[in-house]
mmCIF file of C-alpha atoms and ligand atoms in Angstrom:
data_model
loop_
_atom_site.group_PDB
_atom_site.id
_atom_site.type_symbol
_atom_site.label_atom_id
_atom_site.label_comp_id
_atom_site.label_asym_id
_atom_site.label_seq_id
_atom_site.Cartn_x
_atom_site.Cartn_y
_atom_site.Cartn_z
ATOM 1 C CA UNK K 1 95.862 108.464 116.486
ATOM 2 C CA UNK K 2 94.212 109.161 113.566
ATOM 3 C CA UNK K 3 90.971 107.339 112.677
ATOM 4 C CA UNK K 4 89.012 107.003 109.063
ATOM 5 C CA UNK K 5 92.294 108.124 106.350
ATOM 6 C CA UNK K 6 92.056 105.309 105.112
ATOM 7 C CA UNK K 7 91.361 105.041 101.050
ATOM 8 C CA UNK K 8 88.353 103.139 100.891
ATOM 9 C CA UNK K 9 86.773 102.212 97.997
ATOM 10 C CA UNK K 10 83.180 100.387 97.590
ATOM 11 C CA UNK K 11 83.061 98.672 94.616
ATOM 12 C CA UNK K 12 79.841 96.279 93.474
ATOM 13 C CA UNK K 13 80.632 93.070 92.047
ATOM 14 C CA UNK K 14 78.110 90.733 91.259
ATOM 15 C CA UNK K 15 75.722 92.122 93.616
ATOM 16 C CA UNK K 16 78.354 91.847 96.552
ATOM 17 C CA UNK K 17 79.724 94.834 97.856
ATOM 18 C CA UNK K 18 83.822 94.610 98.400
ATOM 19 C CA UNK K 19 85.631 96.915 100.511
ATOM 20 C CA UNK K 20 88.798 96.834 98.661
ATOM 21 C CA UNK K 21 91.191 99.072 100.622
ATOM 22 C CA UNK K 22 94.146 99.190 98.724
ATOM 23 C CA UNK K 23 98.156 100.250 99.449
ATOM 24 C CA UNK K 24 98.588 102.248 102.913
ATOM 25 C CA UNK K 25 101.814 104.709 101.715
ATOM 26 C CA UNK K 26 101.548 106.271 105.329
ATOM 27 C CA UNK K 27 103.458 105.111 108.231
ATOM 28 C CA UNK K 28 101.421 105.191 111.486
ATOM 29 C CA UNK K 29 103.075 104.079 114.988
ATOM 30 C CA UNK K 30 101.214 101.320 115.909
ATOM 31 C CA UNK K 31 102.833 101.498 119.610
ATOM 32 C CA UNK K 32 100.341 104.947 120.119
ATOM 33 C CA UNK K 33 97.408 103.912 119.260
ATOM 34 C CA UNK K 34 96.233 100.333 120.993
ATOM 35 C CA UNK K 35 93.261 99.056 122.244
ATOM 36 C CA UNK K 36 92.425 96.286 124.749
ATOM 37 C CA UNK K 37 89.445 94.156 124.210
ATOM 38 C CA UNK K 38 87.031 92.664 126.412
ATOM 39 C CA UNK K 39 89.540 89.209 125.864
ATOM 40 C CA UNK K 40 92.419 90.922 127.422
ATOM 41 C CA UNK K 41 94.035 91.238 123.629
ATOM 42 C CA UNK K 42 95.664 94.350 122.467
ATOM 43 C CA UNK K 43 93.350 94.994 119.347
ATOM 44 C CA UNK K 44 94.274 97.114 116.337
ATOM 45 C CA UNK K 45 92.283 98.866 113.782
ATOM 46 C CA UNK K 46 92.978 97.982 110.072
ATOM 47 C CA UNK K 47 94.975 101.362 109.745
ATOM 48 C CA UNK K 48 97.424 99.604 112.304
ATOM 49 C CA UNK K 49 97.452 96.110 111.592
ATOM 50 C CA UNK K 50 98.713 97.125 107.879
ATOM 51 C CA UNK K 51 101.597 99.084 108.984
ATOM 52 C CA UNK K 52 102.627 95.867 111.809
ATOM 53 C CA UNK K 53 102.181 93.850 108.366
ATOM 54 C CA UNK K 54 103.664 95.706 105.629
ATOM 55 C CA UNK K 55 106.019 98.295 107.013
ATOM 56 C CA UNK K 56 108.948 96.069 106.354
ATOM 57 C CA UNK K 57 107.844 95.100 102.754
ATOM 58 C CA UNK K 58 108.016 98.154 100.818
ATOM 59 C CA UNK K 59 108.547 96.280 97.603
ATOM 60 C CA UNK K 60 106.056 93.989 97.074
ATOM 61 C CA UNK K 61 102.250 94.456 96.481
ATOM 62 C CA UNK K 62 100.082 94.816 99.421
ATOM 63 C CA UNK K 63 96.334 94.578 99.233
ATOM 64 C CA UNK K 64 93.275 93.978 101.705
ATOM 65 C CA UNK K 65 90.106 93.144 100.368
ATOM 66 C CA UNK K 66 87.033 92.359 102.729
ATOM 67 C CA UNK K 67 83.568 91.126 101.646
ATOM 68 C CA UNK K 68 81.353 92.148 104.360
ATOM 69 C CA UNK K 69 78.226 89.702 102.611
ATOM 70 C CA UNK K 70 80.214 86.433 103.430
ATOM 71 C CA UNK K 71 82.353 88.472 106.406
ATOM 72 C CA UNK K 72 85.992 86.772 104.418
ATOM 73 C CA UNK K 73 88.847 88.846 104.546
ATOM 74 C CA UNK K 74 92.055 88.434 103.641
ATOM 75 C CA UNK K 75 96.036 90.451 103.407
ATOM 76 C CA UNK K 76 98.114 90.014 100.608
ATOM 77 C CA UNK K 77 101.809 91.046 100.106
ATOM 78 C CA UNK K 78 103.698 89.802 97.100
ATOM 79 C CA UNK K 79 103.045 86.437 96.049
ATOM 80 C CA UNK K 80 101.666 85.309 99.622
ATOM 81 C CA UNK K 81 98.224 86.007 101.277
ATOM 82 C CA UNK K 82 96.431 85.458 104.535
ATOM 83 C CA UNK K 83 92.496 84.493 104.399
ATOM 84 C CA UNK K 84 90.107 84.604 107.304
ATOM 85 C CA UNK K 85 86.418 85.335 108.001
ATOM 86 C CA UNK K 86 85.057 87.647 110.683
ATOM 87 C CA UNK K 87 83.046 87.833 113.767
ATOM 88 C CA UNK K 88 80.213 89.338 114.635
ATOM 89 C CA UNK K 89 81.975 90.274 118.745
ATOM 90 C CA UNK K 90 85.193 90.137 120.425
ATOM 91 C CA UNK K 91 86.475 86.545 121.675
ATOM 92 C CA UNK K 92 85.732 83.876 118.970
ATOM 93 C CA UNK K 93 88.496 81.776 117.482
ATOM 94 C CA UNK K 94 88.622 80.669 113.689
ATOM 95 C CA UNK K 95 90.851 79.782 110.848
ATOM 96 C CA UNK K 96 93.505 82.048 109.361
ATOM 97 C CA UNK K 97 95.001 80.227 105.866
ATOM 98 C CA UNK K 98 97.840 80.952 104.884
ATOM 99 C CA UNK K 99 99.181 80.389 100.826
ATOM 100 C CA UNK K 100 96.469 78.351 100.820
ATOM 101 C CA UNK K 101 98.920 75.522 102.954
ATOM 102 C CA UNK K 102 99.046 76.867 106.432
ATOM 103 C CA UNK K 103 96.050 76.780 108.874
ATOM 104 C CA UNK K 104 96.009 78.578 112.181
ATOM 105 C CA UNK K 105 93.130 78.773 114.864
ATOM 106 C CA UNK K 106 93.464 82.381 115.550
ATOM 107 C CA UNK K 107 91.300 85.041 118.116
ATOM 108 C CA UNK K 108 89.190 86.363 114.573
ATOM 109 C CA UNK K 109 88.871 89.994 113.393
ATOM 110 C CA UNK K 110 85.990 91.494 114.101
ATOM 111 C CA UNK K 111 83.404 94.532 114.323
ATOM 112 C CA UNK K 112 83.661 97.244 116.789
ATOM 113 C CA UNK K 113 81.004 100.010 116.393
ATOM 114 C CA UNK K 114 81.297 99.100 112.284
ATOM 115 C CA UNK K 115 85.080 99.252 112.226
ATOM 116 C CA UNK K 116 86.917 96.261 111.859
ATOM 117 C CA UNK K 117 89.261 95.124 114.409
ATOM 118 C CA UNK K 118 92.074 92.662 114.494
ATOM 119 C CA UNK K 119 93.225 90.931 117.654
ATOM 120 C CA UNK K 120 97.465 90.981 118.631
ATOM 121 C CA UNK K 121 97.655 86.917 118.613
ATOM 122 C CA UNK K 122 95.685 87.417 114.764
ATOM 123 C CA UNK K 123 98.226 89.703 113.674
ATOM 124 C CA UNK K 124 101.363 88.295 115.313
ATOM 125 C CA UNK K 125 100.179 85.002 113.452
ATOM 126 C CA UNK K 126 99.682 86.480 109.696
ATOM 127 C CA UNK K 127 103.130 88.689 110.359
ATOM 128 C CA UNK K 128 105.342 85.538 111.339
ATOM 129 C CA UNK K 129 103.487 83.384 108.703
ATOM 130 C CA UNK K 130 104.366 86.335 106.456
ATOM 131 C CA UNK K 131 107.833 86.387 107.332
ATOM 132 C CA UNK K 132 108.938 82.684 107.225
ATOM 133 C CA UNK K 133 107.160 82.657 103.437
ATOM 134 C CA UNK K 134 109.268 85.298 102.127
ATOM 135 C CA UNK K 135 112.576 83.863 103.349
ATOM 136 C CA UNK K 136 111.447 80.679 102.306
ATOM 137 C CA UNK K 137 111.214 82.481 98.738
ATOM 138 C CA UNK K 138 114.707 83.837 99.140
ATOM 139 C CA UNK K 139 116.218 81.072 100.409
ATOM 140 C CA UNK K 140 118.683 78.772 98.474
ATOM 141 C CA UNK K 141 118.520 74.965 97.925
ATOM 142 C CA UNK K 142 118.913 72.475 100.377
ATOM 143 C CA UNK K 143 119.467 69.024 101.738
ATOM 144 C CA UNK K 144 116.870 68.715 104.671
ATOM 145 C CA UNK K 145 117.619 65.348 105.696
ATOM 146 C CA UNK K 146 119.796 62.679 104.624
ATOM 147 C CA UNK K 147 119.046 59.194 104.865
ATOM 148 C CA UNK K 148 121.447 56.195 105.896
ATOM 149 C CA UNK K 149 120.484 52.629 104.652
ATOM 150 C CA UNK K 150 122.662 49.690 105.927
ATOM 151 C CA UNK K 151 121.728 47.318 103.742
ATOM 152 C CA UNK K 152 120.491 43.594 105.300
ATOM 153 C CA UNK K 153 119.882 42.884 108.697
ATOM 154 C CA UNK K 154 117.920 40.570 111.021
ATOM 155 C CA UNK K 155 117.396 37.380 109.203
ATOM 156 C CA UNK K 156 119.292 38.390 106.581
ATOM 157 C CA UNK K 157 122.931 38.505 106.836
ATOM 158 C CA UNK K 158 123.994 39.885 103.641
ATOM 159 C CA UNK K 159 127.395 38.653 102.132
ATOM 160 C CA UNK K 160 129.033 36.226 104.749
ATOM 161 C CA UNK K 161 132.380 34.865 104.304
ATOM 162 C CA UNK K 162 134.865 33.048 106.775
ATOM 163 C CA UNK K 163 138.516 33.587 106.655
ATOM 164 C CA UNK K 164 141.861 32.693 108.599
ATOM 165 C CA UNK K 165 143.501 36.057 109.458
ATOM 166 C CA UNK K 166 146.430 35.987 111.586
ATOM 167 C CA UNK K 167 146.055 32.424 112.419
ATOM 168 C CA UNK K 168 142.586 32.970 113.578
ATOM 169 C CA UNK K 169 139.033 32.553 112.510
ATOM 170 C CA UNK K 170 137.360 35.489 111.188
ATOM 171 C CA UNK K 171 133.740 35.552 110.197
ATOM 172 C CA UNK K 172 132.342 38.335 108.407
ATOM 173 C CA UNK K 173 128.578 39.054 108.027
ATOM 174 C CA UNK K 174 128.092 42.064 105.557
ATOM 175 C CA UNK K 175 125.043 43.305 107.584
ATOM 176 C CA UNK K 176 127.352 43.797 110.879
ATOM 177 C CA UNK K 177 130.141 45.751 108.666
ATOM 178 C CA UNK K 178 127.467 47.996 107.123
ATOM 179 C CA UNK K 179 125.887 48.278 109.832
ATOM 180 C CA UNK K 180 129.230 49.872 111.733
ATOM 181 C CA UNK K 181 129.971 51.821 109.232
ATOM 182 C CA UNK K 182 126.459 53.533 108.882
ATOM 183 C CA UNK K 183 126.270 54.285 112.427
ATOM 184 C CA UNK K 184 129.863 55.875 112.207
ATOM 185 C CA UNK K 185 128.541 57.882 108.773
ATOM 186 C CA UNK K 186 125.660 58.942 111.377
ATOM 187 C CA UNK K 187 127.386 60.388 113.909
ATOM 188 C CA UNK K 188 129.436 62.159 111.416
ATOM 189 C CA UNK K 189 126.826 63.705 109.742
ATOM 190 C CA UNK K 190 124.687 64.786 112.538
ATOM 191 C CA UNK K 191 127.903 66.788 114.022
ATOM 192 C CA UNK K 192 128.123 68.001 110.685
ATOM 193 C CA UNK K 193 125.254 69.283 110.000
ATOM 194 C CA UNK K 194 123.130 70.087 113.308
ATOM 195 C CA UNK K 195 120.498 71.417 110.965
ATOM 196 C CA UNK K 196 119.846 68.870 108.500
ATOM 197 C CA UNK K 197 118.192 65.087 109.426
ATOM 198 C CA UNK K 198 120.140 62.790 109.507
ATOM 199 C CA UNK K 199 118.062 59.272 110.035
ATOM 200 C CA UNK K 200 118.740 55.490 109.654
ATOM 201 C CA UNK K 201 116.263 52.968 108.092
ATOM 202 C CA UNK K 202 117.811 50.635 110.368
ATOM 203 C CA UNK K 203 119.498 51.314 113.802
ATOM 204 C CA UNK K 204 120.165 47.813 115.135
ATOM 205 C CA UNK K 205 120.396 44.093 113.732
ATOM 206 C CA UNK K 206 116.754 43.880 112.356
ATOM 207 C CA UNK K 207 115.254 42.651 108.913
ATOM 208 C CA UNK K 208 114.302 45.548 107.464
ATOM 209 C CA UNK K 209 112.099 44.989 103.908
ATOM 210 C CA UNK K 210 112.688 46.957 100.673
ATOM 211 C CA UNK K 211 109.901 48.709 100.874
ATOM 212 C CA UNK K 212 109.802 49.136 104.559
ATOM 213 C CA UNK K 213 112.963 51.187 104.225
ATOM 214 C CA UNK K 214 112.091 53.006 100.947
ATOM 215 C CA UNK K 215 108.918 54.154 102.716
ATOM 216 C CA UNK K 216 110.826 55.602 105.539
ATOM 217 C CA UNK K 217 112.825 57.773 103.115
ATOM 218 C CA UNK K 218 109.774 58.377 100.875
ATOM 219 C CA UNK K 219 107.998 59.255 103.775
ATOM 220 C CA UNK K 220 110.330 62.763 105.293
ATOM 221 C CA UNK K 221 108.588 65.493 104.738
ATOM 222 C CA UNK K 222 110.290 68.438 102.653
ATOM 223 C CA UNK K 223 109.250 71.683 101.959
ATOM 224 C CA UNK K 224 109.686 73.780 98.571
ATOM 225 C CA UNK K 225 113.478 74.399 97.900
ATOM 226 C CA UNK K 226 114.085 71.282 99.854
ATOM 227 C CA UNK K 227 115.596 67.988 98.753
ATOM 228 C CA UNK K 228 116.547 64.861 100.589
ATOM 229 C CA UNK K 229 119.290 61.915 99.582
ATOM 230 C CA UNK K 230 119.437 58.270 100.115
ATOM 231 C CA UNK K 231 122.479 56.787 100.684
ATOM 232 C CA UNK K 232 122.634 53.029 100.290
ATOM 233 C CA UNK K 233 125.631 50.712 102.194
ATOM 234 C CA UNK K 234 126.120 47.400 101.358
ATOM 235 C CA UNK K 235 130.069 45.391 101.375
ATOM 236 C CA UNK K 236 130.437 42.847 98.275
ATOM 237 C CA UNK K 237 130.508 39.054 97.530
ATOM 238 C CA UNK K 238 132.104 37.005 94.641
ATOM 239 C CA UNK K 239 133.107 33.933 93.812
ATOM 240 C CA UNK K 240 136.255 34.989 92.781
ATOM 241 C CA UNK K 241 138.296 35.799 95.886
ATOM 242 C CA UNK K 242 140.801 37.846 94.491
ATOM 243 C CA UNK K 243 137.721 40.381 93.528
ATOM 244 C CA UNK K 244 138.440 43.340 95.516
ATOM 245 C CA UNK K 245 137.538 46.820 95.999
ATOM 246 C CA UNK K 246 135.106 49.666 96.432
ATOM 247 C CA UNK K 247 132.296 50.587 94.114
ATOM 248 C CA UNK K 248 129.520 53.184 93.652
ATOM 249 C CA UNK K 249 126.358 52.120 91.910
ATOM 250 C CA UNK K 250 123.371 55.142 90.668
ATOM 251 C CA UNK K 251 120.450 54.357 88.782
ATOM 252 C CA UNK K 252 120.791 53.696 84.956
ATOM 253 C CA UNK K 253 119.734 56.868 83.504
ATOM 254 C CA UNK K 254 117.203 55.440 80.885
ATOM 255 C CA UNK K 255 115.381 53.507 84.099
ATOM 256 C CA UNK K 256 111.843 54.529 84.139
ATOM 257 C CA UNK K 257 109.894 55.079 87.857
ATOM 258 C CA UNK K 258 107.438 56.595 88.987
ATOM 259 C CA UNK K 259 109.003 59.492 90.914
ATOM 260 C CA UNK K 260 106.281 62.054 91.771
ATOM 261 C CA UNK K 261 103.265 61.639 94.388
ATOM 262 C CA UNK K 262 100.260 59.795 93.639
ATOM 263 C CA UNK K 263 97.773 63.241 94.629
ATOM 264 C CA UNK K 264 100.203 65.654 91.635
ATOM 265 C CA UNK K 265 98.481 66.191 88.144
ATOM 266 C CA UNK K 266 95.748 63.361 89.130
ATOM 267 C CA UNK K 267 93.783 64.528 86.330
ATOM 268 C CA UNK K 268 96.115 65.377 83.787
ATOM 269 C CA UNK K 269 98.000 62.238 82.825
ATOM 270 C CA UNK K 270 99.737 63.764 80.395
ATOM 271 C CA UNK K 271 101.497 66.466 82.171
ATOM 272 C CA UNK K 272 102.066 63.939 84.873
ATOM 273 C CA UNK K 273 103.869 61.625 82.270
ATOM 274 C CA UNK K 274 106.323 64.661 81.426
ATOM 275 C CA UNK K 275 106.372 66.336 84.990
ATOM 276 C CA UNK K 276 107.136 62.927 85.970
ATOM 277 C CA UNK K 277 109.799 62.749 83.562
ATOM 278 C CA UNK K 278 111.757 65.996 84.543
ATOM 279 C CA UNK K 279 111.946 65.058 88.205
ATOM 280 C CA UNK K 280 113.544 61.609 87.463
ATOM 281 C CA UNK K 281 115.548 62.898 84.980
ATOM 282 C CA UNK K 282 116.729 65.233 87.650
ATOM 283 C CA UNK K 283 117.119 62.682 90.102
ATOM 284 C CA UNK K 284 118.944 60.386 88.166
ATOM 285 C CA UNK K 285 121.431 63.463 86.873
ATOM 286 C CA UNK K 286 121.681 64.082 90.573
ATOM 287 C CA UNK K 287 122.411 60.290 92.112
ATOM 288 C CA UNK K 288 125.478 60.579 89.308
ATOM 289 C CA UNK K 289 126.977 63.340 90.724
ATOM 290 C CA UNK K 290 126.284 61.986 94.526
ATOM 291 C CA UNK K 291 127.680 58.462 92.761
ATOM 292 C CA UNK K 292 130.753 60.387 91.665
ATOM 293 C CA UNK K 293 131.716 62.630 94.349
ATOM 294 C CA UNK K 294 131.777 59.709 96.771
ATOM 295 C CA UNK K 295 133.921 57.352 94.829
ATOM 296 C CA UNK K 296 136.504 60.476 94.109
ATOM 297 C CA UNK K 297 136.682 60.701 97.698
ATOM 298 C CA UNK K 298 136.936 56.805 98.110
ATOM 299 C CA UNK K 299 139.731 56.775 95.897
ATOM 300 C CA UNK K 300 141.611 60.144 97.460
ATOM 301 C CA UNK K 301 141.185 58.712 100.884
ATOM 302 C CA UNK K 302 141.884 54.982 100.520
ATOM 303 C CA UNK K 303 144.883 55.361 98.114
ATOM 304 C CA UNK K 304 146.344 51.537 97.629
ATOM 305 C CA UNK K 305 144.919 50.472 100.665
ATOM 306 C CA UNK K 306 141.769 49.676 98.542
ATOM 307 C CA UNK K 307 141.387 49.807 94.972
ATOM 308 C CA UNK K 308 138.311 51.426 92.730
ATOM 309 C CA UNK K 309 136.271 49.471 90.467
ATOM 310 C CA UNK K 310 134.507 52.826 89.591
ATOM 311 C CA UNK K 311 130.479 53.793 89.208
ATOM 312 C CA UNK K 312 128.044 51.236 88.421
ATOM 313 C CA UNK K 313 124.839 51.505 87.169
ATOM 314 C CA UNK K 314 121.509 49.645 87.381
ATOM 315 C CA UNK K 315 118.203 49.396 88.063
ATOM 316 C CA UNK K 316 117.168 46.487 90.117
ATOM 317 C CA UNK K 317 118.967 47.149 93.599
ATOM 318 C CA UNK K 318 117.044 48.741 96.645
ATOM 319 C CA UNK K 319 116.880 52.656 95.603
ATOM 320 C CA UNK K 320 114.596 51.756 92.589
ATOM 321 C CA UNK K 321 111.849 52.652 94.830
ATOM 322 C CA UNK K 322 113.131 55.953 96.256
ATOM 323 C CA UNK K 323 111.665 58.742 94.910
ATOM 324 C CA UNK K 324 114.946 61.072 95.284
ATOM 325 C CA UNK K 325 118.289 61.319 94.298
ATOM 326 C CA UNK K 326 119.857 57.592 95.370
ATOM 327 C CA UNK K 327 122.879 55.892 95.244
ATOM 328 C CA UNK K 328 124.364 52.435 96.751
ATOM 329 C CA UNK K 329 127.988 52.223 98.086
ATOM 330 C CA UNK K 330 129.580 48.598 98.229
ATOM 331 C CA UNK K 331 132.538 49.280 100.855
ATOM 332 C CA UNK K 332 134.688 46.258 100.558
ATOM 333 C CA UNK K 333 134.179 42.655 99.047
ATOM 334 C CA UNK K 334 133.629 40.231 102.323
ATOM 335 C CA UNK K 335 134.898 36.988 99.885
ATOM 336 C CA UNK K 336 137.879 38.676 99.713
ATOM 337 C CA UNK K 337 140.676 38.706 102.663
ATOM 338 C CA UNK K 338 142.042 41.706 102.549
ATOM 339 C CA UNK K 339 139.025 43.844 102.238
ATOM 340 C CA UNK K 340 137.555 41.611 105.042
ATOM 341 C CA UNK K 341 140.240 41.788 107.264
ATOM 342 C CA UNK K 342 139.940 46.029 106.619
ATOM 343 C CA UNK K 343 136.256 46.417 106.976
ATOM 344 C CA UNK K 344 136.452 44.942 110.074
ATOM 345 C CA UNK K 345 139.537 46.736 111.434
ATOM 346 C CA UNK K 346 138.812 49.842 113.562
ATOM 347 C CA UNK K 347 141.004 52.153 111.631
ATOM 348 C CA UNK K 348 140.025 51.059 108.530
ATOM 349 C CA UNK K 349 136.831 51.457 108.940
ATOM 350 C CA UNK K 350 136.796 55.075 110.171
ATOM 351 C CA UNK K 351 139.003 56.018 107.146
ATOM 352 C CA UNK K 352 135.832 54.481 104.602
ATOM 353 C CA UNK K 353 133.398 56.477 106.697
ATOM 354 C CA UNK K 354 135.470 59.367 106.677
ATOM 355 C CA UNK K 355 135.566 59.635 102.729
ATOM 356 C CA UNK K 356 131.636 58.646 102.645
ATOM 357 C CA UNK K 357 131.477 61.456 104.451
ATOM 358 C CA UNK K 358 133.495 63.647 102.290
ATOM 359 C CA UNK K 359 132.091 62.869 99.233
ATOM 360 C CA UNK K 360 128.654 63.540 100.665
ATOM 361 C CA UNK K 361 129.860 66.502 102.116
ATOM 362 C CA UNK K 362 131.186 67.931 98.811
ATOM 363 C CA UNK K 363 127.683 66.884 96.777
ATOM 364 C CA UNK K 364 126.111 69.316 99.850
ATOM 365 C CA UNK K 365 127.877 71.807 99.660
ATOM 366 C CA UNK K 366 127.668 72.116 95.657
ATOM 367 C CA UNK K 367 124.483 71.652 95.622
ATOM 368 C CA UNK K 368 123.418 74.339 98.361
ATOM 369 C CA UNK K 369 125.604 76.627 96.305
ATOM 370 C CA UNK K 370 123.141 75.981 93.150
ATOM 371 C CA UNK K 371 119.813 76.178 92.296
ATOM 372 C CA UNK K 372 119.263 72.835 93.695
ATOM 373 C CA UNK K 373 116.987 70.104 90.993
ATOM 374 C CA UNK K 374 113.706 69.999 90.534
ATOM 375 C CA UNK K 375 111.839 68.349 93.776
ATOM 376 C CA UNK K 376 108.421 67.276 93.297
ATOM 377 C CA UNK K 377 107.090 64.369 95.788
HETATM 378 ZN ZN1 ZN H 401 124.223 43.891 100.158
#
């Protein structure tokens, strides 16, 4: 192998010397030229360890710097770099950072015979952290998880209504029919989509707060390009029985809430107040088009079987508190026969989860196809 061709540069800053060794052009094979340390890890001289790091990036900028006063190193290649300090001998175990977000206890670099020296597990670690950065920077928009909220339970029942169908009693409880249906939309979804999460804020027939279940949802984490909806299920009540019908409600666009995380511009209220701003602006513009592509589906699917009273908005019901893209679906009206006697009729029911399912589905896939909205929790 060859030893010292590297371009090294000593520059004095402030009374610290950097080694700044900048851009390797050359292509070395790393296979040749290995050492084992006293640990039992391969070990690889800087010469190496850039060409295992940068020999598939021959676009973007690639830089070392090391600052052998405070021992700190660190690898940078495009927007994305690795920081770590140095030993003094083989065998001790520190922090590697990564885009200032990532930490890894890693075997640390260190000096043989005044050479630097990087361990395998150290440069495995950078590369893959390396790797899964810049396809995270490539990649498109998408839903990570998708949450299911059937509204009620426990204690409370929801809507309840008793009827006479077919000469027999028939009680309906709104939390048991949204509570069906949500576990059908479930199972859907996670065949669906084997890659997204799909969770519940209830399972089974327990109360279940407002902000207990607004916390779950607020509470997935996401990472950049990701985004996460909230659907709400609920079935309807009126006085007037002859009130029937599906209907999707979204957030009235000029509601104001307080969408972003507390720890984001915490001391610039200002930029908070318009960052803030954007992201519900976005979320709101989003829950529309989630509203609307589930009630065009409600309506292609259901035909006359059910009819549409179209999108609602508000801003009291439960996904005030959400801080994503939200909307609430009311299935059925359980004061009304017919829609009671359908929502809790097998068929029936699989046909409303079915075009849940497809409306969702269609939101998904348009959205993956675009840039996505702004997400900022
Ligand atoms: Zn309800």
């Amino acid at each position: 192998m060859e030893r010292g061709t590297l371009r090294q540069t000593l520059i004095t800053k402030t009374g610290i010397f950097f080694l700044a060794v900048l851009f390797l052009p050359r292509l070395l094979n790393a296979q040749e030229s290995i050492g084992i340390a006293a640990s039992g890890h391969r070990i690889f001289n800087l010469d190496e360890t850039m060409n295992i790091l940068y020999a598939a990036n021959d676009k973007e900028r690639k830089e070392f710097h090391w600052d052998p006063f405070f021992r700190e190193g660190s690898f940078t290649v495009g927007g994305h770099y690795g920081a770590f300090s140095t030993a003094f001998s083989a065998g001790k175990s520190g922090f590697l950072m990564v885009d200032n977000r990532d930490i890894y206890t890693v075997p640390l670099p260190y000096e043989d015979r005044g050479e630097l020296v990087f361990p395998e597990p150290f440069v495995n670690t950078i590369r893959e952290a390396f790797t899964r950065s810049m396809s995270e920077d490539s990649s498109h928009y998408r839903i990570a998880a998708i949450i299911i909220d059937p509204g009620h339970g426990g204690k409370d029942p929801g809507a309840v209504s008793k009827h006479t169908a077919n000469g027999k009693p028939l009680n309906v409880n709104e939390k048991d029919i949204v509570l069906n249906a949500s576990r059908q939309l479930r199972d859907v979804l996670v065949r669906a989509y084997p890659d997204k999460r799909i969770l519940m804020t209830r399972e089974s027939d327990i109360t279940c707060s407002l902000e207990e279940r607004t916390a779950i949802a607020n509470a997935v984490p996401i990472r950049k390009n990701e985004a996460i909806i909230y659907i709400s299920i609920h079935a309807n009540f009126s006085k007037d029985k002859n009130a029937k019908g599906f209907e999707v409600w979204h957030l009235r666009p000029d509601y104001r809430r307080d969408v972003l995380d507390q720890s984001l511009f915490s001391d610039s209220p200002e930029l908070r107040k318009i960052m803030n701003l954007l992201t519900e602006e976005a979320f709101i513009a989003e829950s529309i088009k989630i509203a609307a592509s589930i009630l065009d589906s409600l309506k292609a699917t259901m035909g006359k079987t059910m009819p549409s009273r179209g999108l609602k908005e508000e801003d009291w019901f439960v996904v005030r508190r959400s801080r994503m893209p939200a909307v609430l679906v009311e299935l059925g009206f359980v004061s009304n026969k017919d829609d009671a006697v359908l929502m809790t009729t097998d068929t029936h029911l699989h046909k409303l989860v079915e075009a849940l399912y497809k409306g969702i589905a269609e939101f998904v896939g348009d959205f993956e196809r675009s840039r996505g909205f702004i997400v900022s929790r």
